[in-house]
PDB file of C-alpha atoms in Angstrom:
ATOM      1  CA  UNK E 280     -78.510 -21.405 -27.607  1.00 52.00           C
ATOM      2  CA  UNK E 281     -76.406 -23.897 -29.484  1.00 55.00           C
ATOM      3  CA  UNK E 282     -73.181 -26.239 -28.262  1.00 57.00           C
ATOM      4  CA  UNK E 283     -70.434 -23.506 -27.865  1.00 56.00           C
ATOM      5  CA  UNK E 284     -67.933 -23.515 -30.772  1.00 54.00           C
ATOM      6  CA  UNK E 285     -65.016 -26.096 -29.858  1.00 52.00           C
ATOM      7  CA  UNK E 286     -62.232 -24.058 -31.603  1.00 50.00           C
ATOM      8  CA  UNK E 287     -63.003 -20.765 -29.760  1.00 53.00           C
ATOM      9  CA  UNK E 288     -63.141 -22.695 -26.806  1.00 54.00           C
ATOM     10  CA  UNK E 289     -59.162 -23.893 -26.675  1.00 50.00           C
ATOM     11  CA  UNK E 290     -56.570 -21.894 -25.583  1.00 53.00           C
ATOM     12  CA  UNK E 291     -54.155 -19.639 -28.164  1.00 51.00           C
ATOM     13  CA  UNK E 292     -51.358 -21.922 -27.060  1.00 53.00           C
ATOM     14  CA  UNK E 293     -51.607 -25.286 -26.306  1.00 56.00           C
ATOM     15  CA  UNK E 294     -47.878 -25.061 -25.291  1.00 57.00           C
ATOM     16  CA  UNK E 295     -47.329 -24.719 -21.807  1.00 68.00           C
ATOM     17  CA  UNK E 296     -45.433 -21.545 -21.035  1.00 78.00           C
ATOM     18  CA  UNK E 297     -41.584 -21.439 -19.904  1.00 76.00           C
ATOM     19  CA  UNK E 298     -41.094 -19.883 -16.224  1.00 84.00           C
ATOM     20  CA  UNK E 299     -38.574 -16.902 -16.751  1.00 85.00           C
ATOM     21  CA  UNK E 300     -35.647 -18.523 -15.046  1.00 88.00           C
ATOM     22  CA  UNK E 301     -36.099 -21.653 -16.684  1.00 89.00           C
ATOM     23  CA  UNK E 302     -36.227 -19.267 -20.218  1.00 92.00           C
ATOM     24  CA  UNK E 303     -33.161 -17.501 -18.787  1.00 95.00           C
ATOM     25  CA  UNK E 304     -30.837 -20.660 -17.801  1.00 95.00           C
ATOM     26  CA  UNK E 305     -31.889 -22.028 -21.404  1.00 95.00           C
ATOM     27  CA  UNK E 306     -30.344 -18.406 -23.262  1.00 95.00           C
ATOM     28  CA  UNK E 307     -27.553 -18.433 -20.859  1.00 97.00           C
ATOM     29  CA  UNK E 308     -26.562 -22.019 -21.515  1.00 97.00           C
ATOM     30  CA  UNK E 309     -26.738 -21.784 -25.483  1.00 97.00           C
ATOM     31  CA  UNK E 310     -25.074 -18.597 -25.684  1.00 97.00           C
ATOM     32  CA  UNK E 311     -22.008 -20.209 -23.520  1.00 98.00           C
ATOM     33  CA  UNK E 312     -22.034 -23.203 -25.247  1.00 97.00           C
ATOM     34  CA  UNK E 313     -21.456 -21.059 -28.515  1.00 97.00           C
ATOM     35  CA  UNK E 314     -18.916 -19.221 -26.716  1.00 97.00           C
ATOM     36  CA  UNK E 315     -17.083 -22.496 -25.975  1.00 97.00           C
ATOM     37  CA  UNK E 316     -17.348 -23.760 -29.148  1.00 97.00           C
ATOM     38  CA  UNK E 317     -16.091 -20.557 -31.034  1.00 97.00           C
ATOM     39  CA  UNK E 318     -12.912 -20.754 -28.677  1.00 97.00           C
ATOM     40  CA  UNK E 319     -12.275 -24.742 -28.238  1.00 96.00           C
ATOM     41  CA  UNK E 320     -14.267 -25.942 -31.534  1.00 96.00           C
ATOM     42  CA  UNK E 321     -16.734 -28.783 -30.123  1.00 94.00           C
ATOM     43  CA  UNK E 322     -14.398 -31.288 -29.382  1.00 95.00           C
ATOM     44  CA  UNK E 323     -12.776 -29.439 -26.803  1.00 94.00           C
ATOM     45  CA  UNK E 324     -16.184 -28.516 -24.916  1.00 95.00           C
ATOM     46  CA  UNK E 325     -17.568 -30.211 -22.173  1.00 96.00           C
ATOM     47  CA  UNK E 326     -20.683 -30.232 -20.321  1.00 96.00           C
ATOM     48  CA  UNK E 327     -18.967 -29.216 -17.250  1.00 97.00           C
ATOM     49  CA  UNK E 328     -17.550 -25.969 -19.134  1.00 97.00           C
ATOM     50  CA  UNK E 329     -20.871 -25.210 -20.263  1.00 98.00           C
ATOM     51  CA  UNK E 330     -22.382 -25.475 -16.900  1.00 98.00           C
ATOM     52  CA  UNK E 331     -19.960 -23.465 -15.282  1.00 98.00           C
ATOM     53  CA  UNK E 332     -19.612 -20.432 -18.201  1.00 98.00           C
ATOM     54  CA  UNK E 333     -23.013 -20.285 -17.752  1.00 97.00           C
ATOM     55  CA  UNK E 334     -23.193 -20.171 -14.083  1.00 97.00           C
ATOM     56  CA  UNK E 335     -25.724 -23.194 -13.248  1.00 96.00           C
ATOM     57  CA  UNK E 336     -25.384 -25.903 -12.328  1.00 95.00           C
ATOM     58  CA  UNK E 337     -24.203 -29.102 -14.483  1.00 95.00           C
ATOM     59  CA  UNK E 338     -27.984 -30.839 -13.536  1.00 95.00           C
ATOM     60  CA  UNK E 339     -29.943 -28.033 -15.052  1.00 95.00           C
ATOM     61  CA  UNK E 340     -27.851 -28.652 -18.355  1.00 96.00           C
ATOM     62  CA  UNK E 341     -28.981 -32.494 -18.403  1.00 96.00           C
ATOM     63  CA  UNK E 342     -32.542 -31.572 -17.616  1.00 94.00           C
ATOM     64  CA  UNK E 343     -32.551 -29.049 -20.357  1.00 94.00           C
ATOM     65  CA  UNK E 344     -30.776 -30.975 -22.968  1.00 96.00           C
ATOM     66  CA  UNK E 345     -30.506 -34.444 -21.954  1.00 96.00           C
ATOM     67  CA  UNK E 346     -27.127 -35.066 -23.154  1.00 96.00           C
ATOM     68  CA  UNK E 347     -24.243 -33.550 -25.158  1.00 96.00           C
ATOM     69  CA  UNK E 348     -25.920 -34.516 -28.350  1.00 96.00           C
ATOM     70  CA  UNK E 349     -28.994 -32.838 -27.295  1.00 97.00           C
ATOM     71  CA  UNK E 350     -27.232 -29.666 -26.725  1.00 97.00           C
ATOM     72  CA  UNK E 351     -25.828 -29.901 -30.215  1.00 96.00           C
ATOM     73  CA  UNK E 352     -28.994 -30.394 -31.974  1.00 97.00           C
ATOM     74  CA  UNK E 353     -30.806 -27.275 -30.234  1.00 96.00           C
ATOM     75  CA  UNK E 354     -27.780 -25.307 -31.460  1.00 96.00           C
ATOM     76  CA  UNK E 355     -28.077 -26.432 -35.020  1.00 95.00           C
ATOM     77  CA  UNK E 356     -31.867 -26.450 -34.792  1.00 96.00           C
ATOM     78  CA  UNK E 357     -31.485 -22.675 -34.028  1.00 93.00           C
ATOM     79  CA  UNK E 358     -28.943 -21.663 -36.214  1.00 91.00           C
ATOM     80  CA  UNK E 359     -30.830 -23.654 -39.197  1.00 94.00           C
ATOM     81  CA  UNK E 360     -33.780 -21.586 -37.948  1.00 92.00           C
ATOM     82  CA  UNK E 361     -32.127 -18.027 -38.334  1.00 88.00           C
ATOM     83  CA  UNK E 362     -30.447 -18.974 -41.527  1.00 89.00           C
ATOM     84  CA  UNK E 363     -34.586 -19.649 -42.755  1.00 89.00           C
ATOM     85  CA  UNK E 364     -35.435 -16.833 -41.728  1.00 89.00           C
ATOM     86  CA  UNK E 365     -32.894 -14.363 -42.746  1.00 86.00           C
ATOM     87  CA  UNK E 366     -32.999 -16.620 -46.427  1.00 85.00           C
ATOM     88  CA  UNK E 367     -37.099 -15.560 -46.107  1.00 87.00           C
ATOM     89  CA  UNK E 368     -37.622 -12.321 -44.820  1.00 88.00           C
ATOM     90  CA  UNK E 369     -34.299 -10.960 -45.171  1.00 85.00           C
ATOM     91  CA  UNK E 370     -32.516  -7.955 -47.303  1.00 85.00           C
ATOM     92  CA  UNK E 371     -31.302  -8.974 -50.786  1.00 83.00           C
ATOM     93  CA  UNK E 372     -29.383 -10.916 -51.761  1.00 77.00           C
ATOM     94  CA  UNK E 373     -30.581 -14.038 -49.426  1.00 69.00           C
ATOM     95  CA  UNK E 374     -34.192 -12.754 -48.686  1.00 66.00           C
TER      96      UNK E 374
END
């Protein structure tokens, strides 16, 4: 029998999975922070309001994001990432 084979041998993932609250809090922040943003615009958004719209607690926002700017840059990362997608895969005209 020879050495086992190293690439069948790692995980799928080498990710480590998100716990289901944590995965949770992250949806519910992003989708208030939207919210916010779609009423105020982004100036007139604060951490605070996201915290509370989403019902947690301001220190799971700073964990999750870090800062404001953080928050910002998921957002944009994710609607960057659907506009990709929809432009690759999607009906005519875009896809």
């Amino acid at each position: 029998m020879g050495a086992p084979d190293p690439l069948t041998a790692l995980p799928l993932s080498s990710a480590p999975q998100e716990r289901g609250d944590a995965a949770r809090n992250r949806a519910l922040l992003l989708d208030a922070a939207r919210r916010l943003i779609a009423e105020r615009g982004a100036e007139g958004m604060s951490m605070d309001d996201v915290a509370a719209a989403a019902g947690v607690g301001k220190g799971t926002l700073f964990r999750r994001f870090g800062s404001r700017a953080g928050l910002m840059i998921v957002l944009l990362d994710e609607d960057e990432k659907a506009e990709q997608h929809a432009f690759m895969f999607g009906p005519p005209p875009l896809g």
